[in-house]
Short mmCIF file of C-alpha atoms in Angstrom, two decimals:
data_model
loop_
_atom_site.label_atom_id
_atom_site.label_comp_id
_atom_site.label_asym_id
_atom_site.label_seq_id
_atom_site.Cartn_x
_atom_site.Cartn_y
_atom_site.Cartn_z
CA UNK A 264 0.00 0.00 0.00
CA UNK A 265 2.79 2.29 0.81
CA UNK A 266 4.38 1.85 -2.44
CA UNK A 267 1.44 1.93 -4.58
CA UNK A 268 0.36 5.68 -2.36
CA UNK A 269 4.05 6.87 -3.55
CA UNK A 270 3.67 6.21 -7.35
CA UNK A 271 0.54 7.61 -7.35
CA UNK A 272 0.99 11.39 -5.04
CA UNK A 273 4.77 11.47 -5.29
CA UNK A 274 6.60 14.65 -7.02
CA UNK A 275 7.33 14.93 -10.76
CA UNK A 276 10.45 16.19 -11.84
CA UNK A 277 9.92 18.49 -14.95
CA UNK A 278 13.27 18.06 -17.35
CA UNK A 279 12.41 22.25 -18.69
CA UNK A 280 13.66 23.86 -22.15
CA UNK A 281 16.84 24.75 -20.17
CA UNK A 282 17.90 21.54 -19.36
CA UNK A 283 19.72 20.31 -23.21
CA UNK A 284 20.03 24.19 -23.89
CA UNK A 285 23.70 25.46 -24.78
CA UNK A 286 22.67 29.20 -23.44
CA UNK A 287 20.21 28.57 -20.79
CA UNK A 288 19.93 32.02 -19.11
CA UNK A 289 19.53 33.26 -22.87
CA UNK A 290 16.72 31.17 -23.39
CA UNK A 291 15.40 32.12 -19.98
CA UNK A 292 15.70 36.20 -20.62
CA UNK A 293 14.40 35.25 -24.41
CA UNK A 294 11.15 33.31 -22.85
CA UNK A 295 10.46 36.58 -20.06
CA UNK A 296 10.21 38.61 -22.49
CA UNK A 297 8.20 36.85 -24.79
CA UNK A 298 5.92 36.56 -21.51
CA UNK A 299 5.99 40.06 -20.72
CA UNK A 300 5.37 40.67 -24.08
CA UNK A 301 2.30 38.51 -24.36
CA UNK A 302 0.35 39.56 -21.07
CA UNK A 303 1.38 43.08 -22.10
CA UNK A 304 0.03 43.14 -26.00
CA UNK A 305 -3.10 41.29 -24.82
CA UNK A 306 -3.91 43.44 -21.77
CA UNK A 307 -3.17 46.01 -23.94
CA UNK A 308 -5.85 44.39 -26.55
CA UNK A 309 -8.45 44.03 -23.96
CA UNK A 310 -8.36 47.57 -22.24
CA UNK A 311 -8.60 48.92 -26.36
CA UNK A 312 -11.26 47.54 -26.56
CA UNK A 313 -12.89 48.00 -23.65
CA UNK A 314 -12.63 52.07 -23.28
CA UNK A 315 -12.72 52.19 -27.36
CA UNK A 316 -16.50 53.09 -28.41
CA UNK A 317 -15.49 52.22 -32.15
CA UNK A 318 -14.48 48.76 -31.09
CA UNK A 319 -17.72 47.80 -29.24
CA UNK A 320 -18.54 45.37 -31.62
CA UNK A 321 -19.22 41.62 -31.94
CA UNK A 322 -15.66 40.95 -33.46
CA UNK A 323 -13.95 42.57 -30.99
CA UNK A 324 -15.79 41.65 -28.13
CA UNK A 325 -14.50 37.79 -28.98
CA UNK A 326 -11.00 39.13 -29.07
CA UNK A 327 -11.14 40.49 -26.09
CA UNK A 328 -12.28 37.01 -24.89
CA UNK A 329 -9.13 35.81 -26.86
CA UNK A 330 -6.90 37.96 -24.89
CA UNK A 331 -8.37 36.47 -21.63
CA UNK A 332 -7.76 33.41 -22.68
CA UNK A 333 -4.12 33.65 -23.74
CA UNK A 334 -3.24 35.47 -20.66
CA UNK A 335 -4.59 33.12 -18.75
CA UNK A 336 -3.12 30.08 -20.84
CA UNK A 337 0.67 31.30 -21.27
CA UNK A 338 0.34 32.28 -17.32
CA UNK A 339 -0.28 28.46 -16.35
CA UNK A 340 2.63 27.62 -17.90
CA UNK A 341 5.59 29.98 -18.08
CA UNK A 342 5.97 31.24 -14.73
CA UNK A 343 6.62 27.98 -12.81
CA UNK A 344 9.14 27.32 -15.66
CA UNK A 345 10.54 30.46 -15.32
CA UNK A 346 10.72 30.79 -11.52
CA UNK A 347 12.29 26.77 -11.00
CA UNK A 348 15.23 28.52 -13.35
CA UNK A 349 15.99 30.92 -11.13
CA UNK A 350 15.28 28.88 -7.67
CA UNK A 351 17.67 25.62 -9.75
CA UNK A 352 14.83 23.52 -9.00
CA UNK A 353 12.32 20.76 -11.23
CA UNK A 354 9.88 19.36 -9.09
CA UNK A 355 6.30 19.58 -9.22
CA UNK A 356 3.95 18.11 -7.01
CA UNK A 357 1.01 16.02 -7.75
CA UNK A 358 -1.48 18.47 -7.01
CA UNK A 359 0.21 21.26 -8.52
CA UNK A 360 0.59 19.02 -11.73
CA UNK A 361 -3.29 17.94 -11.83
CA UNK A 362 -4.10 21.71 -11.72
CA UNK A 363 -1.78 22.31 -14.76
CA UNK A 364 -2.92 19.53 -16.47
CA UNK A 365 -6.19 21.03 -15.98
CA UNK A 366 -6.06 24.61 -16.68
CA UNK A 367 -4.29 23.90 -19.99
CA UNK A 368 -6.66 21.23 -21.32
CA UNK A 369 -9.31 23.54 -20.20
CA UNK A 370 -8.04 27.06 -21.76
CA UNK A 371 -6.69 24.81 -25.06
CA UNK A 372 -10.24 23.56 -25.47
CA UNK A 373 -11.52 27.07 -24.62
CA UNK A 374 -9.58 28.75 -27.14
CA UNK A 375 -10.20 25.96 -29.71
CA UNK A 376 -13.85 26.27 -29.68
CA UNK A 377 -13.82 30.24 -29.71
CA UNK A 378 -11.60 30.04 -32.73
CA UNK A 379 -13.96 27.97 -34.33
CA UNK A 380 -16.85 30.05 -33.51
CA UNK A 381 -15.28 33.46 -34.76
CA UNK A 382 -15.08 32.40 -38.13
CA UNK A 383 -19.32 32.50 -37.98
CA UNK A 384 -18.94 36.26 -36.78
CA UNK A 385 -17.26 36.72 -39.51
CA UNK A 386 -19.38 34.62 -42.31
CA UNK A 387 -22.54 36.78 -40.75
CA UNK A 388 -20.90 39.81 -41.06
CA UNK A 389 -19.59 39.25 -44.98
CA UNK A 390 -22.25 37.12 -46.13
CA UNK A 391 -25.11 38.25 -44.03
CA UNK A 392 -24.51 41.94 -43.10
CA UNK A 393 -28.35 43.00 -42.67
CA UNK A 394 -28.83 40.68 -40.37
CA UNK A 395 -25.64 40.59 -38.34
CA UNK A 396 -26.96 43.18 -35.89
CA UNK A 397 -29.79 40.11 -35.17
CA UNK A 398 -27.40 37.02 -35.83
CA UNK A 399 -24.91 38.70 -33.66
CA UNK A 400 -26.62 40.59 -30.92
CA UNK A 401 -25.13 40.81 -27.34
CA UNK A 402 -26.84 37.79 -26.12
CA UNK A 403 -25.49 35.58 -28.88
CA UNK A 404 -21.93 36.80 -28.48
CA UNK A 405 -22.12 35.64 -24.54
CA UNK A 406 -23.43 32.43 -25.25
CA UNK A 407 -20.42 31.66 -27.85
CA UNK A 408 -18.15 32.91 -25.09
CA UNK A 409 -20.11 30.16 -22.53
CA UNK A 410 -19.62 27.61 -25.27
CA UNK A 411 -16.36 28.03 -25.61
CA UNK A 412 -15.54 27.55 -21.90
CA UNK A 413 -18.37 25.18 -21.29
CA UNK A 414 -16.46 23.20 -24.34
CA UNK A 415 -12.68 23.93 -22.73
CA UNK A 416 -14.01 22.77 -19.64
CA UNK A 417 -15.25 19.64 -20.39
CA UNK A 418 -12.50 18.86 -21.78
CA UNK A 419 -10.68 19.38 -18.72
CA UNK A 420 -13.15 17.96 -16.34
CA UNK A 421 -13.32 14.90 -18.90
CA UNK A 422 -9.57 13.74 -19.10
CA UNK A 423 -7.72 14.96 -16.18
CA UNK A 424 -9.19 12.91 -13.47
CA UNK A 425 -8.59 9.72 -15.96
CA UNK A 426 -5.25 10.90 -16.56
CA UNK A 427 -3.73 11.58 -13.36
CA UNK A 428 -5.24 8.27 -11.80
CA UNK A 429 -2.63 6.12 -13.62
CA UNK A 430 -0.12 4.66 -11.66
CA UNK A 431 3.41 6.39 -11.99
CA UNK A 432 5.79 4.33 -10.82
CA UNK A 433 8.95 5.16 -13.22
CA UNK A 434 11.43 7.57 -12.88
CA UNK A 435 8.79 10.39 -12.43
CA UNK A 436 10.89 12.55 -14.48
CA UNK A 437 8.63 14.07 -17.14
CA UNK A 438 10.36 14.97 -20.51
CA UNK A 439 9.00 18.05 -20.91
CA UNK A 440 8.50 21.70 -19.35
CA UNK A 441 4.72 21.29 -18.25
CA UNK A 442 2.40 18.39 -17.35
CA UNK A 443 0.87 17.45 -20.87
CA UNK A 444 -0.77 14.32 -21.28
CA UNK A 445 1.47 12.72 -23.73
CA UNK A 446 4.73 12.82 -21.43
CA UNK A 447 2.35 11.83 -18.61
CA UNK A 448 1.17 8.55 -20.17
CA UNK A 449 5.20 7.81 -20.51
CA UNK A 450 5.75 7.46 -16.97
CA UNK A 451 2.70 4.95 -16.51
CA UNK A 452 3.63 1.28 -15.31
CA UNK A 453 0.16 0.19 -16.82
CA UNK A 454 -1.12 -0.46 -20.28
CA UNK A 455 -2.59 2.97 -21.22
CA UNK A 456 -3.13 2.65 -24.87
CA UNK A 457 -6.83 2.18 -24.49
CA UNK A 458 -6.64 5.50 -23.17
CA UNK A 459 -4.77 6.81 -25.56
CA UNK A 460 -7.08 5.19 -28.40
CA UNK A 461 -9.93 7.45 -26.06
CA UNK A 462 -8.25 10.23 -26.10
CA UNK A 463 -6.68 10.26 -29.53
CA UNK A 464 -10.94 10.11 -30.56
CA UNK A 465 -11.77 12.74 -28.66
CA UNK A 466 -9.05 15.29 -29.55
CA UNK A 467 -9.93 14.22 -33.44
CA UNK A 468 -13.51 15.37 -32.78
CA UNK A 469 -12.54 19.01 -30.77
CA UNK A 470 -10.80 19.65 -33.92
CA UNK A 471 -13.31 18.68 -36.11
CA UNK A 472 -16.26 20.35 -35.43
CA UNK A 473 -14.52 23.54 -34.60
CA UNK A 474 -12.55 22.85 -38.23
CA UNK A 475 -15.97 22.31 -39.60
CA UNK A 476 -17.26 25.54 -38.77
CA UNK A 477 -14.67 26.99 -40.03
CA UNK A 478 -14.43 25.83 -43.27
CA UNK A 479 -17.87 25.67 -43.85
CA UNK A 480 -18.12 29.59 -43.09
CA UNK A 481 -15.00 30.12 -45.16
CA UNK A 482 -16.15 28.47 -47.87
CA UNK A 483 -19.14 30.97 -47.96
CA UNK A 484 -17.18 33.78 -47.16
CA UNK A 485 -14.64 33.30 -50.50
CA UNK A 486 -17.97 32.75 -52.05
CA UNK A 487 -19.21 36.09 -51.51
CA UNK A 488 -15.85 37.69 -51.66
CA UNK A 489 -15.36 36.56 -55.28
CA UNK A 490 -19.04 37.82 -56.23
CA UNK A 491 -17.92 41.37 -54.34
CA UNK A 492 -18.09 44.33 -57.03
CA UNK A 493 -16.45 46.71 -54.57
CA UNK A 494 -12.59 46.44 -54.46
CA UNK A 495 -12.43 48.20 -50.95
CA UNK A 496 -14.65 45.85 -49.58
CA UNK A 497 -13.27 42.89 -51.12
CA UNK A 498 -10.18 44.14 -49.62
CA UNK A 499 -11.28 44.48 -46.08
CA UNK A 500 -13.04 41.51 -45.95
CA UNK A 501 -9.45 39.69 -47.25
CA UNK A 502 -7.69 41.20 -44.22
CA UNK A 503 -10.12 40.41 -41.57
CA UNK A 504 -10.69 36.43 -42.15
CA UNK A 505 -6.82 36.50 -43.66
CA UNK A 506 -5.64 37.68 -39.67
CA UNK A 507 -8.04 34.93 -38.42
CA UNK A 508 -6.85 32.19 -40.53
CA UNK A 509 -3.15 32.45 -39.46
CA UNK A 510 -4.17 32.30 -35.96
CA UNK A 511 -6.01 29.56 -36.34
CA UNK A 512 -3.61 27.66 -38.94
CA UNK A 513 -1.16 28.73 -36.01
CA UNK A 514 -2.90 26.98 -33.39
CA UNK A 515 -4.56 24.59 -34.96
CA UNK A 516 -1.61 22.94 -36.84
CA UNK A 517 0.50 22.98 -33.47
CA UNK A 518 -2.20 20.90 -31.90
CA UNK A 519 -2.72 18.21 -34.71
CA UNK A 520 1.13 17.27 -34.46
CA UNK A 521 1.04 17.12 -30.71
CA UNK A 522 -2.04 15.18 -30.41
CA UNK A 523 -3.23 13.38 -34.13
CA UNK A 524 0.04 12.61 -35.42
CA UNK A 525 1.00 9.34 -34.29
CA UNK A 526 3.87 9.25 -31.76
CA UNK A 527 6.21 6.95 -34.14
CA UNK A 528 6.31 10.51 -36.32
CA UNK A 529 7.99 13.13 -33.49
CA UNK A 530 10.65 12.88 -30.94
CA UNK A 531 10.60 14.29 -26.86
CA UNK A 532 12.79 17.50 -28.35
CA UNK A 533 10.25 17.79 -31.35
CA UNK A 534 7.61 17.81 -28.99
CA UNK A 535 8.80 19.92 -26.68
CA UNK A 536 9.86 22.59 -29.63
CA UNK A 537 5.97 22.13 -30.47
CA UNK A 538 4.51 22.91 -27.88
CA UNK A 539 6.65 25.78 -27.02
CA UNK A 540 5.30 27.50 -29.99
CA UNK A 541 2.09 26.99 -29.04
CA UNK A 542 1.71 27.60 -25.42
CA UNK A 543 4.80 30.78 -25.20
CA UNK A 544 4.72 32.16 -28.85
CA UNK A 545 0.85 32.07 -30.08
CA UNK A 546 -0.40 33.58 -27.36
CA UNK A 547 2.01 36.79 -28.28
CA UNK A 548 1.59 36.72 -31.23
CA UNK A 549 -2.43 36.65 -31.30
CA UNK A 550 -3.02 40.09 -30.73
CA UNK A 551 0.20 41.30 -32.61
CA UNK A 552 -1.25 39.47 -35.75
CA UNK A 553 -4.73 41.05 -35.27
CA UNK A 554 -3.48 44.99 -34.42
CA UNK A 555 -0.74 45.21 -37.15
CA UNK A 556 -2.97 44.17 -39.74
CA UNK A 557 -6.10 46.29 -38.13
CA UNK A 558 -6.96 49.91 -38.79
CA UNK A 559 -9.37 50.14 -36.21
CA UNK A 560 -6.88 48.60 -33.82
CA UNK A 561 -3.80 50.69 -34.38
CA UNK A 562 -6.46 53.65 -34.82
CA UNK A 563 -7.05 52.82 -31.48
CA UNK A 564 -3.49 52.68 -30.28
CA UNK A 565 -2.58 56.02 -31.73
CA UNK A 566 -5.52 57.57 -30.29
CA UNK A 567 -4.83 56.10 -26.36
CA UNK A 568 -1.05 57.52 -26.75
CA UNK A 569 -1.59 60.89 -28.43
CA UNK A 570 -3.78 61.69 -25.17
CA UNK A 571 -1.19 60.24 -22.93
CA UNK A 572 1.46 62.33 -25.01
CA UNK A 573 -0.74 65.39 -24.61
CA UNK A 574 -1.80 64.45 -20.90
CA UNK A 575 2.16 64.48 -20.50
CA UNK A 576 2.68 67.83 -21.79
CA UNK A 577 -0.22 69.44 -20.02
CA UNK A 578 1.31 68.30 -17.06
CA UNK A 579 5.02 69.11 -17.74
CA UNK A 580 3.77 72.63 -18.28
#
């Protein structure tokens, strides 16, 4: 009994990014300010569009919910990597690796499903614009925003309790620099692929029927693009879905090697590598994608610092 309660609440030991890296404090002061970065951009996303009367709008309202939810993702993650650099220290405990394990499946989900269910903002909007005021009233927005979480956490609620009620009892030393289920299901001394069979099924069908949606309103959107007689509004309809797309290719491809592509196909490093782009880059580079390629946006942006600029002067004088 003893031995089976130790490979079951014992510590992990997380291996990190730093541990094969030839310049780890390099990488470390490279990956703070790529977090810094990220919680700044998107704060500075949300509070745009929050005091911004131009950018009270259905789009923008998801992004904001975006932000959230890569603030809140990135901050699950980096941190604890960041701070066991500095403190020369790997371990994780069981609880603190369930709640990990958790929060990401839950905020991945989340921001899977609210990707997904942008892309019909924006087929209303192109393809329906009379009606988008109806189609895409307050109301509607906060119930995609309660699907998208009720969806995330689901997820969460679905496969962590399986997950971390496996026996670990081998080295405990988890090949990676967060508590994702693949390197988890390594250190099992029990047959897990049934699990994995389980799992593999239902990661297939959260990228499905999000991917569905979004090729489906796609499809209608290039549709009505290539039927557009205005240039300027073929145009701006290009760059709105164009900045979406990338995200989602962004996200979406990430998550289809790490979970769909058969293990035989990708190494520990690769994964790791993966899922550092995914879980530390995408979330910076969201809102970066979505302001640089957004008049309304940077409008915004200008706006906010020419009255801090003029505040500034006011004061000075």
């Amino acid at each position: 009994m003893e031995r089976s309660n130790y490979s079951v609440y014992a510590d992990f030991i997380l291996l990190s990014l730093f541990s094969n890296a030839r310049f780890p404090w390099l990488l470390f002061a490279l990956i703070l300010l790529v977090f810094v970065t990220s919680v700044a951009s998107n704060m500075v996303m949300i509070i745009l569009i929050h005091i911004d009367s131009r950018l009270h709008t259905p789009m923008y309202f998801l992004l904001s919910q975006l932000s959230l939810m890569d603030i809140l993702y990135i901050s699950t993650i980096v941190p604890k990597m960041l701070v066991d650099q500095m403190m020369s220290q790997r371990a994780i405990s069981f609880a603190g690796c369930t709640a990990q394990h958790f929060l990401y499946l839950t905020l991945a989900g989340a921001e899977f499903f609210l990707l997904g269910l942008m892309s019909y903002d924006r087929y209303v909007a192109i393809c329906n614009p009379l009606h988008y005021p109806v189609l895409m009233s307050r109301k509607i927005c906060w119930l995609i925003v309660a699907a998208a979480w009720l969806g995330g956490s689901i997820d969460g609620f679905l496969l962590t309790p399986v997950t971390m009620q496996f026996p670990f009892c081998a080295s405990r030393e988890i090949n990676h620099f967060f508590c994702e289920v693949p390197a988890l299901l390594k250190l099992s001394c029990t047959d897990t692929s049934a699990y994995e069979t389980a799992m593999y099924v239902c990661c297939i069908m959260m990228l499905l029927i999000p991917f569905s949606v979004i090729s489906g309103s796609y499809t209608r959107i290039l549709i009505t693009v290539y039927r557009m007689s205005e240039a300027e509004g073929r145009r701006k309809a290009v760059a709105t879905c164009s900045s979406h797309m990338v995200v989602v290719s962004l996200f979406y491809g990430a998550a289809m090697y790490t979970y769909v592509l058969p293990h035989s196909y990708h190494t520990p490093e690769q994964d790791k590598a993966v899922s550092a782009f995914y879980t530390i880059l995408t979330p910076m580079l969201n809102p970066l994608i979505y302001s640089l390629r957004n008049k309304d946006v940077t409008g915004a942006l200008q706006k906010v610092v020419g009255r801090c600029v003029s505040s500034g002067k006011v004061t000075t004088f």
